[in-house]
Coordinates of C-alpha atoms and ligand atoms in Angstrom, one line a residue:
M28 CA 111.8 258.7 75.2
G29 CA 112.0 261.4 73.4
D30 CA 115.5 261.9 71.3
E31 CA 116.9 263.9 73.9
Q32 CA 116.7 261.7 76.4
N33 CA 117.7 259.0 74.5
A34 CA 121.0 261.0 73.7
V35 CA 121.6 261.8 77.7
L36 CA 121.3 257.6 78.3
T37 CA 124.0 257.0 75.3
R38 CA 126.5 259.3 76.5
A39 CA 126.2 258.5 80.2
E40 CA 126.3 254.9 79.2
K41 CA 129.3 254.9 77.1
A42 CA 130.7 256.8 80.3
V43 CA 129.8 253.8 82.4
L44 CA 131.1 251.6 79.9
G45 CA 134.6 253.5 80.0
E46 CA 135.0 253.2 83.2
I47 CA 134.3 249.4 83.7
W48 CA 136.4 248.5 80.8
T49 CA 139.5 250.6 82.0
S50 CA 139.6 249.3 85.1
K51 CA 140.8 246.8 87.3
R52 CA 139.2 247.3 90.6
A53 CA 136.6 244.3 90.6
Y54 CA 138.9 241.9 90.6
E55 CA 142.0 243.4 92.4
N56 CA 138.7 243.5 95.3
L57 CA 137.8 239.7 94.6
V58 CA 141.5 238.7 95.3
Y59 CA 141.8 241.0 98.2
L60 CA 138.4 239.1 99.3
C61 CA 139.3 236.1 98.7
D62 CA 143.2 236.1 99.0
Q63 CA 143.7 238.1 102.5
I64 CA 140.6 238.3 104.1
G65 CA 139.4 234.6 103.0
N66 CA 136.4 232.8 103.3
R67 CA 133.7 235.3 104.8
W68 CA 132.0 232.2 106.6
A69 CA 128.8 233.7 108.2
G70 CA 129.3 235.4 111.7
S71 CA 132.9 235.0 111.4
E72 CA 136.2 237.4 111.9
S73 CA 136.4 236.9 108.4
E74 CA 133.4 238.1 107.2
H75 CA 133.0 241.2 109.6
R76 CA 136.4 242.2 108.0
A77 CA 135.0 241.6 104.7
A78 CA 132.1 244.0 105.9
Q79 CA 134.4 246.9 106.8
F80 CA 136.7 246.2 103.9
L81 CA 133.6 246.7 101.5
Q82 CA 132.4 249.7 103.6
T83 CA 135.6 251.4 103.0
K84 CA 135.7 250.7 99.2
A85 CA 132.0 252.1 99.0
L86 CA 133.3 255.3 100.5
E87 CA 136.0 255.5 98.4
Y88 CA 133.4 255.0 95.3
G89 CA 131.5 257.9 96.1
L90 CA 128.1 256.2 97.6
Q91 CA 126.4 258.3 99.7
G92 CA 124.9 257.3 103.5
V93 CA 127.3 254.2 103.4
T94 CA 126.3 252.1 106.6
I95 CA 126.9 248.4 108.0
Q96 CA 123.4 246.9 108.9
T97 CA 124.3 244.5 112.1
F98 CA 121.9 241.7 112.6
P99 CA 122.4 238.8 115.1
L100 CA 123.0 235.1 114.6
T101 CA 123.4 232.0 116.1
G102 CA 126.7 230.9 114.3
W103 CA 128.2 227.3 113.9
R104 CA 132.0 226.1 114.2
R105 CA 132.8 222.5 112.9
G106 CA 134.2 219.6 115.0
L107 CA 136.1 217.0 114.3
T108 CA 134.2 214.7 111.6
R109 CA 134.7 210.9 110.9
L110 CA 132.3 208.5 108.2
E111 CA 133.3 204.8 108.7
V112 CA 131.8 202.3 106.5
V113 CA 131.6 199.5 109.2
S114 CA 130.5 196.5 107.2
P115 CA 130.9 194.8 104.9
V116 CA 134.1 196.4 105.1
A117 CA 135.9 198.4 107.6
R118 CA 137.3 201.8 105.6
E119 CA 137.0 205.2 106.6
V120 CA 135.5 207.4 104.0
A121 CA 136.2 211.1 103.3
A122 CA 133.5 213.6 104.6
I123 CA 132.6 217.2 105.7
A124 CA 130.2 217.9 108.3
L125 CA 127.7 220.2 106.6
P126 CA 127.2 223.4 108.3
Y127 CA 124.4 223.7 111.0
T128 CA 124.4 220.0 111.4
P129 CA 123.9 219.0 115.2
A130 CA 126.9 217.3 116.9
A131 CA 126.1 213.4 116.2
R132 CA 127.5 210.0 116.8
L133 CA 125.3 207.1 115.3
E134 CA 125.6 203.7 113.5
G135 CA 123.0 202.8 111.1
E136 CA 122.3 201.4 107.5
A137 CA 122.8 203.2 104.8
I138 CA 120.1 203.9 101.6
W139 CA 120.8 205.3 98.5
V140 CA 117.9 207.6 97.2
G141 CA 119.8 208.6 93.6
Q142 CA 118.7 212.0 93.2
G143 CA 116.9 212.5 96.1
E144 CA 113.9 214.1 93.9
A145 CA 110.4 213.3 95.1
E146 CA 109.6 210.0 92.8
D147 CA 112.9 208.5 94.3
F148 CA 111.7 208.9 98.0
E149 CA 108.0 207.4 96.6
R150 CA 109.9 204.4 95.2
L151 CA 111.5 204.1 98.0
S152 CA 108.7 204.5 100.7
G153 CA 108.5 202.4 104.0
Q154 CA 112.4 201.8 103.8
I155 CA 114.1 204.7 104.7
A156 CA 113.0 204.8 108.5
G157 CA 115.5 204.8 110.8
K158 CA 118.5 204.7 108.1
I159 CA 121.4 206.8 106.8
V160 CA 120.0 208.4 103.4
L161 CA 122.7 209.3 100.8
S162 CA 121.6 211.8 97.9
A163 CA 123.1 212.8 95.0
A164 CA 123.9 216.7 95.9
E165 CA 122.3 218.2 92.4
T166 CA 119.8 217.0 90.3
T167 CA 120.2 216.6 86.4
P168 CA 117.0 217.7 85.3
G169 CA 114.6 216.2 82.2
P170 CA 113.7 219.2 79.9
G171 CA 110.9 221.3 82.1
Q172 CA 111.9 218.7 85.2
H173 CA 112.4 220.4 88.7
S174 CA 115.7 220.0 90.0
S175 CA 115.3 220.2 93.9
H176 CA 117.4 222.0 96.3
R177 CA 119.7 220.4 99.2
R178 CA 117.3 221.8 101.8
E179 CA 114.3 219.9 100.1
K180 CA 115.9 216.5 100.1
F181 CA 116.9 217.4 103.2
A182 CA 113.2 217.5 104.1
R183 CA 112.3 214.2 102.3
A184 CA 114.7 212.7 104.1
I185 CA 113.5 214.0 107.6
A186 CA 109.9 213.2 106.5
A187 CA 110.7 209.8 105.7
G188 CA 112.2 209.0 109.1
A189 CA 116.1 208.9 108.3
V190 CA 118.5 209.2 111.1
A191 CA 120.9 211.3 108.8
F192 CA 121.7 212.5 105.7
L193 CA 124.8 212.0 103.3
F194 CA 125.1 214.3 100.2
V195 CA 127.4 213.5 97.6
N196 CA 129.2 215.7 95.3
Q197 CA 128.5 214.8 91.2
N198 CA 131.0 216.3 90.1
P199 CA 134.9 214.3 90.4
G200 CA 137.9 215.7 92.3
G201 CA 138.1 214.5 95.5
L202 CA 136.0 217.2 96.6
A203 CA 133.6 217.1 99.2
I204 CA 130.6 219.8 98.3
T205 CA 129.2 221.8 101.1
G206 CA 125.9 223.5 101.7
A207 CA 123.9 224.8 105.4
L208 CA 120.9 222.8 106.4
A209 CA 119.2 225.0 107.9
A210 CA 118.8 228.9 108.3
G211 CA 120.8 229.6 111.2
F212 CA 119.3 227.2 113.8
P213 CA 120.1 223.6 114.7
A214 CA 119.5 221.3 112.0
E215 CA 117.0 218.3 112.5
I216 CA 119.0 215.6 111.8
P217 CA 123.1 215.3 111.0
G218 CA 124.3 215.5 107.7
L219 CA 127.9 215.7 106.0
G220 CA 128.8 216.3 102.6
L221 CA 131.2 213.4 100.4
P222 CA 133.0 213.5 97.5
K223 CA 131.7 211.9 94.5
E224 CA 134.6 209.0 95.0
A225 CA 133.4 208.6 98.8
G226 CA 129.6 208.1 97.6
D227 CA 130.7 206.3 94.5
F228 CA 132.1 203.7 97.0
I229 CA 129.4 203.4 99.0
V230 CA 126.9 203.1 96.5
R231 CA 129.1 200.0 95.2
L232 CA 129.1 198.1 98.5
L233 CA 124.9 198.6 98.3
S234 CA 124.6 197.1 95.1
A235 CA 125.9 193.8 96.6
G236 CA 124.1 194.1 100.0
P237 CA 123.8 196.1 103.4
V238 CA 126.0 198.7 104.0
R239 CA 126.6 199.7 107.6
L240 CA 127.9 203.3 108.2
R241 CA 129.6 204.6 111.4
L242 CA 129.3 209.0 112.0
Q243 CA 130.7 210.9 114.5
I244 CA 130.4 214.3 113.8
G245 CA 131.4 217.6 116.0
S246 CA 129.5 220.7 116.2
E247 CA 129.3 224.0 117.8
F248 CA 126.6 226.8 118.1
F249 CA 127.5 230.5 119.4
P250 CA 125.6 233.7 119.5
T251 CA 127.6 236.1 116.9
T252 CA 126.2 238.8 114.4
S253 CA 126.5 239.6 110.4
A254 CA 126.2 242.6 108.6
N255 CA 124.8 244.1 105.8
V256 CA 127.0 246.7 104.0
L257 CA 124.2 249.7 102.4
G258 CA 124.6 252.8 100.6
Q259 CA 123.4 254.7 97.5
I260 CA 123.9 256.8 94.6
G261 CA 121.8 259.4 92.5
P262 CA 118.8 261.7 93.9
A263 CA 118.3 261.6 97.6
W264 CA 114.7 260.6 97.1
A265 CA 112.4 260.2 94.6
G266 CA 109.5 258.6 95.4
Q267 CA 110.9 255.0 94.0
Y268 CA 114.2 253.3 94.2
I269 CA 115.9 250.4 92.9
L270 CA 118.0 247.9 94.8
T271 CA 120.7 245.7 93.6
G272 CA 122.5 243.4 95.5
A273 CA 124.8 240.5 96.4
H274 CA 125.9 238.4 99.2
Y275 CA 129.7 238.5 100.2
D276 CA 129.5 235.6 102.6
A277 CA 131.1 232.4 101.5
H278 CA 131.7 228.8 103.1
D279 CA 133.5 228.5 105.7
I280 CA 135.6 225.6 103.5
A281 CA 135.8 227.6 100.4
F282 CA 136.8 230.9 99.1
G283 CA 134.1 231.4 97.2
A284 CA 135.5 233.5 94.3
L285 CA 132.3 232.0 92.0
D286 CA 129.7 232.4 94.8
N287 CA 130.1 235.3 95.3
A288 CA 132.8 237.4 95.7
A289 CA 132.6 237.9 92.3
G290 CA 129.1 239.2 92.9
A291 CA 129.7 241.4 95.2
V292 CA 132.7 243.0 93.4
V293 CA 130.8 243.4 90.6
V294 CA 127.7 244.8 92.1
L295 CA 130.0 248.1 93.5
E296 CA 131.9 248.3 90.3
A297 CA 128.9 248.4 88.4
V298 CA 127.3 251.0 91.3
R299 CA 131.0 252.8 91.2
A300 CA 130.8 253.1 87.6
L301 CA 127.1 254.8 87.8
A302 CA 128.0 257.0 90.6
T303 CA 130.1 258.9 87.9
V304 CA 127.1 259.9 86.1
A305 CA 124.7 260.0 89.0
D306 CA 122.9 263.0 87.7
T307 CA 121.1 261.3 85.2
L308 CA 119.6 258.9 87.2
S309 CA 116.1 259.9 87.9
I310 CA 115.7 257.6 90.9
P311 CA 118.1 256.5 94.0
I312 CA 120.0 253.3 93.4
R313 CA 120.5 251.6 96.9
M314 CA 123.0 249.2 97.2
A315 CA 122.9 246.6 99.7
L316 CA 125.9 243.4 100.0
F317 CA 124.2 240.7 102.0
G318 CA 126.0 238.7 104.8
C319 CA 124.8 235.6 105.8
E320 CA 123.2 234.3 101.9
E321 CA 124.8 230.9 102.7
I322 CA 122.9 230.1 105.8
G323 CA 119.3 231.0 104.4
L324 CA 119.8 234.3 103.1
L325 CA 119.4 235.6 107.1
G326 CA 120.9 239.3 105.6
A327 CA 118.3 239.6 102.8
W328 CA 115.6 238.4 105.1
Y329 CA 116.7 241.0 108.1
H330 CA 117.0 243.7 105.4
A331 CA 113.9 243.2 103.6
S332 CA 112.0 242.9 107.1
Q333 CA 113.5 246.3 108.3
A334 CA 112.6 247.9 104.8
G335 CA 109.0 247.0 105.7
D336 CA 106.7 249.3 104.0
E337 CA 109.4 250.9 102.3
L338 CA 109.5 247.7 100.2
E339 CA 106.2 249.1 98.3
R340 CA 108.5 252.1 96.6
C341 CA 111.3 249.8 95.4
R342 CA 110.5 249.8 91.6
F343 CA 112.9 246.5 91.1
V344 CA 115.6 244.2 93.2
L345 CA 118.4 243.1 90.9
N346 CA 120.2 240.4 93.0
V347 CA 123.7 239.0 91.5
D348 CA 125.0 235.8 92.5
S349 CA 127.8 234.0 90.7
P350 CA 127.6 235.9 87.5
V351 CA 131.0 234.5 86.4
G352 CA 131.0 231.5 84.5
P353 CA 134.2 229.6 82.4
V354 CA 133.2 232.0 79.5
P355 CA 133.0 235.5 79.7
G356 CA 129.7 237.2 78.9
N357 CA 127.9 234.5 79.4
E358 CA 125.1 236.3 82.3
T359 CA 121.4 235.4 82.4
L360 CA 118.7 237.2 84.2
R361 CA 116.1 234.9 86.2
L362 CA 112.7 237.0 87.2
C363 CA 111.2 235.0 90.4
G364 CA 108.1 235.4 89.9
F365 CA 107.3 237.9 87.5
P366 CA 106.5 236.3 83.8
E367 CA 105.5 239.3 82.3
L368 CA 108.4 241.4 83.3
V369 CA 110.1 239.1 80.6
P370 CA 109.3 240.9 77.2
Y371 CA 110.4 244.4 78.8
F372 CA 113.6 242.7 79.9
E373 CA 114.0 241.3 76.7
G374 CA 113.7 244.5 75.1
I375 CA 116.5 245.8 77.3
S376 CA 118.6 243.1 75.9
R377 CA 118.1 244.0 72.1
E378 CA 118.4 247.6 72.6
M379 CA 121.5 246.7 74.3
G380 CA 122.8 244.6 71.2
Y381 CA 124.0 242.2 74.2
D382 CA 122.4 238.9 74.2
L383 CA 121.0 238.4 77.9
P384 CA 119.1 235.5 78.3
V385 CA 115.7 236.3 80.3
Q386 CA 113.3 233.9 82.0
D387 CA 111.3 233.6 84.8
R388 CA 111.2 230.8 87.1
L389 CA 110.6 230.9 90.6
N390 CA 114.1 230.4 92.8
A391 CA 113.7 230.3 96.6
Y392 CA 117.4 230.0 97.3
S393 CA 119.5 233.3 96.6
D394 CA 118.9 237.0 97.9
H395 CA 116.0 238.1 95.8
F396 CA 113.4 235.6 97.2
P397 CA 112.5 237.8 100.6
F398 CA 111.6 241.2 98.3
A399 CA 109.9 238.4 96.1
V400 CA 107.8 237.5 98.9
A401 CA 106.9 241.1 99.9
G402 CA 105.9 241.1 96.0
V403 CA 108.6 243.3 94.6
P404 CA 109.5 242.9 90.9
N405 CA 113.0 241.0 91.6
G406 CA 115.3 239.2 89.1
M407 CA 119.1 237.2 89.9
L408 CA 121.8 238.0 87.4
G409 CA 123.4 234.5 87.1
S410 CA 125.6 233.0 85.0
S411 CA 125.1 229.9 82.5
S412 CA 127.6 226.9 83.4
A413 CA 127.4 225.6 80.0
G414 CA 131.1 224.8 78.7
T415 CA 132.8 223.4 82.1
G416 CA 132.0 220.2 81.7
L417 CA 130.4 219.9 85.4
V418 CA 127.6 219.5 86.4
G419 CA 125.2 221.7 89.0
R420 CA 127.0 224.1 90.8
G421 CA 130.4 223.0 89.4
W422 CA 133.3 224.7 91.7
G423 CA 130.8 226.1 94.0
H424 CA 130.6 225.1 97.6
T425 CA 133.7 223.2 97.7
P426 CA 137.6 224.2 98.2
A427 CA 138.3 224.6 95.0
D428 CA 135.8 227.3 93.9
T429 CA 138.8 229.9 94.2
V430 CA 140.3 233.4 92.4
D431 CA 141.7 231.2 89.2
K432 CA 138.8 230.7 87.9
V433 CA 137.4 233.9 87.7
A434 CA 139.1 235.7 84.6
P435 CA 139.2 239.5 84.9
K436 CA 137.2 240.2 82.1
S437 CA 134.1 237.9 83.0
L438 CA 134.1 240.1 85.6
Q439 CA 134.0 243.2 83.3
T440 CA 131.6 241.9 81.0
A441 CA 128.7 241.3 84.4
A442 CA 130.2 244.5 85.8
A443 CA 128.7 246.3 82.3
T444 CA 125.5 244.3 82.4
V445 CA 124.2 245.0 85.7
A446 CA 125.2 248.9 85.2
R447 CA 123.9 248.8 81.6
L448 CA 120.2 247.0 83.6
L449 CA 120.8 249.8 86.5
L450 CA 121.3 252.7 84.2
R451 CA 118.0 252.1 82.0
L452 CA 116.0 251.1 85.0
A453 CA 116.9 253.8 86.9
R454 CA 115.7 255.9 83.9
A455 CA 112.7 254.6 82.6
D456 CA 109.6 256.6 82.1
D457 CA 108.0 253.1 80.6
W458 CA 108.5 251.0 84.1
P459 CA 105.7 248.3 83.2
G460 CA 106.8 246.4 86.4
K461 CA 103.8 246.4 89.1
H462 CA 103.7 244.8 92.9
R463 CA 102.2 241.9 94.0
S464 CA 100.1 241.2 97.1
R465 CA 102.0 238.9 99.5
A466 CA 99.1 236.9 99.2
E467 CA 99.5 236.8 95.5
M468 CA 103.1 236.0 95.9
A469 CA 102.1 232.8 98.1
A470 CA 99.3 231.5 96.1
T471 CA 102.5 231.8 93.1
V472 CA 104.8 229.7 95.7
A473 CA 101.9 227.1 96.0
E474 CA 101.5 226.2 92.9
S475 CA 105.3 226.0 92.1
P476 CA 107.8 222.8 93.0
I477 CA 108.4 223.8 96.8
G478 CA 104.7 224.3 97.2
W479 CA 104.6 220.8 98.8
Y480 CA 107.3 222.0 101.5
V481 CA 105.5 224.9 102.2
E482 CA 102.5 223.4 102.9
K483 CA 104.6 220.3 105.0
F484 CA 106.5 222.8 107.4
G485 CA 104.9 225.8 106.9
R486 CA 108.0 228.3 106.3
Y487 CA 110.1 228.6 102.8
P488 CA 113.1 226.1 102.7
F489 CA 115.3 228.4 103.9
Q490 CA 113.5 230.7 106.5
P491 CA 114.8 231.7 109.8
A492 CA 111.8 229.7 112.5
E493 CA 110.8 232.8 113.9
R494 CA 109.7 234.0 110.8
A495 CA 107.3 231.5 109.5
L496 CA 106.1 232.7 106.1
T497 CA 106.4 236.6 106.9
L498 CA 109.0 239.1 106.7
Ligands
ZN502 ZN1 125.6 232.5 95.6

């Protein structure tokens, strides 16, 4: 880049940082989304109101082509749920239904599978059929070890012939943990989320002998719609474009401040600030705030399928999910299927004088994944949870994911990082990213820790049934 171009970048960057560091908008928008609008659960009235609110803000911030991209889905509503130990003692135990569980009424023997990894199921092979599987929600992996997602543990339980799946929070505090079982269709077997204390109680009973459980789950499915909120800044068309996105939906038992109202307001704030220097962007930056991430990335799958061949012109997808941690400024960038781009982003981090850890690791559980599958260079900006003393998702997916966990300045640092990355990506004349073919990406997935899943079930862990392995 020539000196003149460098000067343009520096001026634009200072203007953008000034915008972000003198603005309370991201925090105000977060408070509004969580406290006024509520849980933003997929397909609910609350989610629809959130989409309208974000659309209004995008228009106010000067984005072009602001639209709401609506798509159909099968909604889910929880009903009365009850879990009881029948023997060796009689006791009701705290539990909630996991989204997309079928309704159920059954009794069975419990079996504890520990962290629910492949080796745990292998160790217990032949003992699981007909039983109610009890599994730790998250895995605390050893160095270099895979930490399976809920859907992978659930799939192992199904494959082993379990009749139900109980998912135990690993963090104390009486908080039941949630998480969808399926991508917008009734799950194969029923599932419940338990607080750590309830799970530990059952595990203690199991250490002395067999434990019988009775569960009763109310669950309702109905047709509804969800939506992505779209807009863009910069030149109308320049051959290529950048896409940045974040999901704004959350779980019905939570307010989703960290996961992911924070991501949605950070992306909106970054794009708002960049709109003030839109004339310095060489290519447009498109924004997509996704619905239904929490039930299998349905908004992102839909958006990617609608974009079709246009994705070939997409330079990079920057997904922002849970960008705020307990310590401000601890953003991390995780590329998905593009290890050769790690040095490029490390170079940007050095150039910015801002420590941004960069790695490449296949992650099928946030909105960048449908774009990764299509071969588009992509990454997710998240945050390190170091310093919370919590494992796994921490407060995420529990009723404790509330506004008080989010410091306004954490939103400012995350928005600044997102904006600086986008500014550089949209001005780069040395962009080294190359698209992959879908077949190459499929091969990468096949070699990854979720390869077995794809082979066994014929689709990605969270993928709408009708789109098996395609967009
Ligand atoms: Zn999320």
